[in-house]
CSV table of C-alpha atoms in Angstrom, one decimal:
chain,number,residue,atom,x,y,z
A,1,MET,CA,-25.0,-12.3,1.1
A,2,GLN,CA,-23.8,-15.3,3.2
A,3,PRO,CA,-22.7,-14.5,6.8
A,4,ARG,CA,-19.3,-15.9,6.2
A,5,LEU,CA,-18.7,-13.6,3.3
A,6,TRP,CA,-19.8,-10.6,5.4
A,7,LEU,CA,-17.4,-11.6,8.2
A,8,LEU,CA,-14.5,-11.9,5.8
A,9,LEU,CA,-15.1,-8.5,4.3
A,10,ALA,CA,-15.4,-6.9,7.8
A,11,ALA,CA,-12.1,-8.6,8.8
A,12,GLN,CA,-10.4,-7.3,5.7
A,13,LEU,CA,-11.6,-3.8,6.4
A,14,ALA,CA,-10.3,-3.9,9.9
A,15,GLY,CA,-7.0,-5.2,8.8
A,16,LEU,CA,-6.7,-2.4,6.2
A,17,LEU,CA,-6.9,0.2,8.8
A,18,SER,CA,-4.4,-1.4,11.2
A,19,SER,CA,-1.8,-3.1,9.0
A,20,CYS,CA,1.7,-1.7,8.3
A,21,ALA,CA,2.1,-0.4,4.8
A,22,HIS,CA,4.6,-1.8,2.3
A,23,GLN,CA,7.5,0.5,1.6
A,24,GLN,CA,7.6,2.0,-1.9
A,25,THR,CA,10.4,3.8,-3.6
A,26,PRO,CA,10.7,6.4,-4.9
A,27,GLY,CA,8.0,8.4,-3.1
A,28,SER,CA,7.5,10.7,-6.1
A,29,LEU,CA,9.2,11.4,-9.5
A,30,MET,CA,8.7,13.5,-12.6
A,31,VAL,CA,9.7,12.3,-16.0
A,32,GLN,CA,9.3,13.3,-19.6
A,33,THR,CA,7.0,11.6,-22.1
A,34,ASN,CA,8.2,8.3,-23.6
A,35,GLN,CA,10.6,7.6,-20.8
A,36,LYS,CA,10.8,4.4,-18.8
A,37,VAL,CA,9.8,4.5,-15.1
A,38,THR,CA,10.7,1.9,-12.4
A,39,MET,CA,9.2,1.7,-8.9
A,40,THR,CA,9.7,-0.9,-6.2
A,41,CYS,CA,7.7,-2.3,-3.3
A,42,GLU,CA,9.4,-3.9,-0.3
A,43,THR,CA,7.7,-6.0,2.3
A,44,LYS,CA,8.8,-6.8,5.8
A,45,THR,CA,8.1,-10.6,5.5
A,46,SER,CA,8.5,-13.1,2.7
A,47,LEU,CA,5.6,-13.2,0.2
A,48,SER,CA,6.8,-16.0,-1.9
A,49,ASN,CA,3.3,-17.7,-1.9
A,50,LYS,CA,1.1,-14.6,-2.3
A,51,ARG,CA,-0.1,-12.6,-5.2
A,52,ILE,CA,1.0,-9.0,-5.6
A,53,TYR,CA,-1.3,-6.3,-7.1
A,54,TRP,CA,-0.4,-3.0,-8.6
A,55,LEU,CA,-3.1,-0.2,-8.6
A,56,ARG,CA,-3.3,3.4,-9.8
A,57,GLN,CA,-5.2,6.4,-8.5
A,58,ARG,CA,-5.6,9.2,-11.0
A,59,GLN,CA,-3.8,12.5,-9.9
A,60,ALA,CA,-7.1,14.5,-9.9
A,61,HIS,CA,-8.9,13.8,-6.7
A,62,SER,CA,-12.7,13.8,-6.8
A,63,LYS,CA,-15.7,11.9,-5.4
A,64,ASP,CA,-15.5,9.3,-8.2
A,65,SER,CA,-11.8,8.7,-7.9
A,66,HIS,CA,-10.8,5.1,-7.1
A,67,HIS,CA,-8.0,2.6,-7.5
A,68,GLU,CA,-7.6,1.2,-11.1
A,69,PHE,CA,-6.4,-2.3,-11.3
A,70,LEU,CA,-3.3,-2.5,-13.5
A,71,VAL,CA,-1.7,-5.9,-13.1
A,72,SER,CA,-1.2,-8.8,-10.6
A,73,GLU,CA,1.3,-11.6,-10.4
A,74,ASP,CA,1.2,-14.8,-8.2
A,75,PHE,CA,4.1,-16.9,-6.8
A,76,SER,CA,4.1,-19.0,-10.0
A,77,LYS,CA,4.6,-15.8,-12.1
A,78,ASN,CA,1.1,-16.0,-13.6
A,79,ILE,CA,0.3,-12.5,-14.7
A,80,THR,CA,-3.2,-11.0,-15.0
A,81,TYR,CA,-3.5,-7.6,-16.8
A,82,GLY,CA,-6.1,-4.9,-16.3
A,83,ARG,CA,-8.2,-3.3,-19.0
A,84,GLY,CA,-6.1,-1.7,-21.7
A,85,VAL,CA,-2.8,-3.0,-20.1
A,86,THR,CA,-0.4,-5.3,-22.0
A,87,GLN,CA,3.0,-6.7,-21.5
A,88,ARG,CA,4.3,-4.0,-23.9
A,89,THR,CA,3.3,-1.2,-21.6
A,90,LEU,CA,4.7,-2.6,-18.3
A,91,ALA,CA,7.0,-5.3,-16.9
A,92,LEU,CA,7.2,-7.1,-13.5
A,93,LEU,CA,10.0,-8.5,-11.4
A,94,ARG,CA,9.7,-10.1,-8.1
A,95,SER,CA,11.6,-11.8,-5.3
A,96,THR,CA,10.5,-12.9,-1.8
A,97,THR,CA,10.4,-9.4,-0.3
A,98,ARG,CA,11.0,-7.0,-3.3
A,99,PHE,CA,8.6,-6.3,-6.2
A,100,THR,CA,9.4,-4.1,-9.2
A,101,LEU,CA,7.0,-2.4,-11.6
A,102,SER,CA,8.4,-0.9,-14.8
A,103,LEU,CA,6.3,1.4,-17.1
A,104,MET,CA,7.4,1.6,-20.7
A,105,HIS,CA,7.0,4.8,-22.9
A,106,VAL,CA,4.9,6.7,-20.3
A,107,LYS,CA,2.5,9.4,-21.4
A,108,PRO,CA,0.9,12.3,-19.4
A,109,GLU,CA,-2.3,10.3,-18.9
A,110,ASP,CA,-0.1,7.7,-17.0
A,111,SER,CA,0.3,10.3,-14.2
A,112,GLY,CA,-1.1,9.3,-10.8
A,113,VAL,CA,-0.3,7.6,-7.6
A,114,TYR,CA,0.7,3.9,-7.9
A,115,PHE,CA,0.2,1.5,-5.1
A,116,CYS,CA,1.3,-2.1,-4.5
A,117,MET,CA,-1.1,-4.3,-2.5
A,118,THR,CA,-1.2,-7.8,-1.1
A,119,MET,CA,-4.1,-9.8,0.4
A,120,GLY,CA,-3.3,-11.5,3.7
A,121,ALA,CA,-5.4,-13.5,6.0
A,122,PRO,CA,-7.6,-11.5,6.2
A,123,GLU,CA,-6.0,-8.1,5.9
A,124,LEU,CA,-5.4,-5.9,2.8
A,125,ILE,CA,-2.0,-4.3,2.9
A,126,PHE,CA,-1.2,-1.3,0.7
A,127,GLY,CA,2.1,0.3,-0.2
A,128,THR,CA,3.0,3.8,0.8
A,129,GLY,CA,2.5,5.0,-2.8
A,130,THR,CA,4.6,6.4,-5.6
A,131,SER,CA,3.4,9.7,-7.1
A,132,LEU,CA,4.3,9.8,-10.9
A,133,SER,CA,4.0,13.0,-13.0
A,134,VAL,CA,4.6,12.7,-16.7
A,135,VAL,CA,5.2,16.0,-18.6
A,136,ASP,CA,6.3,16.9,-22.1
A,137,VAL,CA,8.9,19.3,-21.0
A,138,LEU,CA,10.6,19.3,-17.6
A,139,PRO,CA,10.4,22.6,-15.7
A,140,THR,CA,13.6,24.6,-15.6
A,141,THR,CA,15.2,25.7,-12.3
A,142,ALA,CA,14.9,29.4,-11.9
A,143,GLN,CA,18.2,31.2,-11.2
A,144,PRO,CA,18.3,32.7,-7.8
A,145,THR,CA,18.1,36.5,-7.7
A,146,LYS,CA,20.9,38.3,-5.9
A,147,LYS,CA,19.6,40.6,-3.2
A,148,THR,CA,21.7,43.5,-2.0
A,149,ALA,CA,22.0,43.5,1.8
A,150,PRO,CA,20.6,46.7,3.4
A,151,LYS,CA,23.2,48.9,5.1
A,152,LYS,CA,23.3,48.4,8.8
A,153,ARG,CA,22.4,51.4,10.8
A,154,VAL,CA,25.1,52.2,13.3
A,155,CYS,CA,24.1,53.7,16.6
A,156,PRO,CA,26.8,56.1,17.8
A,157,SER,CA,26.0,55.4,21.5
A,158,SER,CA,26.3,51.6,21.2
A,159,SER,CA,29.6,49.8,21.7
A,160,PRO,CA,30.8,47.3,19.1
A,161,GLY,CA,30.1,44.3,21.4
A,162,THR,CA,26.5,45.4,21.9
A,163,ARG,CA,25.8,45.8,18.2
A,164,GLN,CA,27.3,42.4,17.4
A,165,GLY,CA,25.2,40.7,20.1
A,166,LEU,CA,22.0,42.3,18.8
A,167,HIS,CA,22.7,41.2,15.2
A,168,CYS,CA,23.3,37.6,16.3
A,169,GLY,CA,20.1,37.5,18.3
A,170,LEU,CA,18.0,38.7,15.3
A,171,VAL,CA,19.6,36.1,13.1
A,172,THR,CA,18.9,33.3,15.6
A,173,LEU,CA,15.3,34.4,16.0
A,174,SER,CA,14.8,34.5,12.2
A,175,LEU,CA,16.1,31.0,11.8
A,176,LEU,CA,13.9,29.7,14.6
A,177,VAL,CA,10.8,31.3,13.1
A,178,ALA,CA,11.6,29.9,9.6
A,179,SER,CA,12.1,26.4,11.0
A,180,PHE,CA,8.8,26.5,12.8
A,181,LEU,CA,6.9,27.6,9.7
A,182,LEU,CA,8.6,24.9,7.6
A,183,LEU,CA,7.6,22.3,10.2
A,184,LEU,CA,4.0,23.4,10.1
A,185,LEU,CA,3.9,23.3,6.3
A,186,SER,CA,5.4,19.7,6.3
A,187,LEU,CA,2.8,18.6,8.9
A,188,ALA,CA,-0.1,20.0,6.9
A,189,VAL,CA,1.1,18.3,3.7
A,190,ALA,CA,1.5,15.0,5.5
A,191,VAL,CA,-2.0,15.1,7.0
A,192,HIS,CA,-3.5,16.0,3.7
A,193,LEU,CA,-1.8,13.1,1.9
A,194,TYR,CA,-2.8,10.7,4.6
A,195,CYS,CA,-6.5,11.8,4.4
A,196,LEU,CA,-6.5,11.3,0.6
A,197,ARG,CA,-5.0,7.8,0.7
A,198,ARG,CA,-7.3,6.7,3.5
A,199,ARG,CA,-10.4,7.9,1.6
A,200,ALA,CA,-9.2,6.2,-1.6
A,201,ARG,CA,-8.7,2.9,0.3
A,202,LEU,CA,-12.1,3.1,1.9
A,203,ARG,CA,-13.7,3.6,-1.5
A,204,PHE,CA,-11.8,0.6,-2.8
A,205,ILE,CA,-13.2,-1.5,0.0
A,206,LYS,CA,-16.7,-0.1,-0.8
A,207,HIS,CA,-16.3,-1.2,-4.4
A,208,VAL,CA,-15.3,-4.7,-3.3
A,209,VAL,CA,-18.3,-5.0,-1.0
A,210,CYS,CA,-20.7,-3.9,-3.8
A,211,ALA,CA,-19.2,-6.4,-6.2
A,212,CYS,CA,-19.5,-9.2,-3.6
A,213,ARG,CA,-23.2,-8.3,-3.0
A,214,LYS,CA,-23.9,-8.5,-6.7
A,215,TRP,CA,-22.1,-11.8,-7.0
A,216,ALA,CA,-24.0,-13.3,-4.0
A,217,THR,CA,-27.4,-12.1,-5.4
A,218,CYS,CA,-26.7,-13.7,-8.7
A,219,PHE,CA,-25.5,-16.9,-7.0
A,220,GLN,CA,-28.7,-17.2,-4.9
A,221,LYS,CA,-30.8,-16.7,-8.0
A,222,GLU,CA,-29.0,-19.5,-9.8
A,223,ILE,CA,-29.6,-22.1,-7.0
A,224,PRO,CA,-33.4,-22.7,-7.5
A,225,GLY,CA,-32.9,-23.2,-11.3
A,226,SER,CA,-30.2,-25.8,-10.7
A,227,ARG,CA,-32.4,-27.8,-8.3
A,228,GLY,CA,-35.3,-27.8,-10.8
A,229,LEU,CA,-33.1,-29.3,-13.5
A,230,GLN,CA,-31.9,-32.0,-11.2
A,231,GLY,CA,-35.5,-33.0,-10.3
């Protein structure tokens, strides 16, 4: 492969790890089969002269999981569709800083994490991702069960003021413990999602590098043949 191409790919990989992500909304949603789904991608700067890409990562994470190319659109509204994707299955809308992807008549196999992406000079910038889950029947909300409060044990030797202070202290301690556990759970989920998205982006870069290697090899093989014909 030519040195300039290697430098370009290295710069893109470095930009991928340091660039600020585009903001996507909603972060996650669950819909029924055959419904329409709309998600947006907002950028901090104007991208009126750049192409926007939409990618999908299947919900099941494995070693072979990667980003699937769905569609792209340039500033002239020239649209390129991925394999098996047509204008009947999705629609695009763009402005200078806001891009919208609409999926028509979604099915369970459309479930996954959807990313918007732009190619800068030289960085690749991904969106924060929109997790889509398509189900035939939406889950019902379980009715909360009523719990009977246990009777408080009254200590004959304690005064009313002492009993009230002890009860308030236990309630405060329980709330603090519950808040701490909830914070730990949220942190664990955030770290797990970050690791999954980072691995997926690195695999995407690896696929791009392999494709460029194959292209460069074929290009070098074609050059001697072209010179022979000119002679």
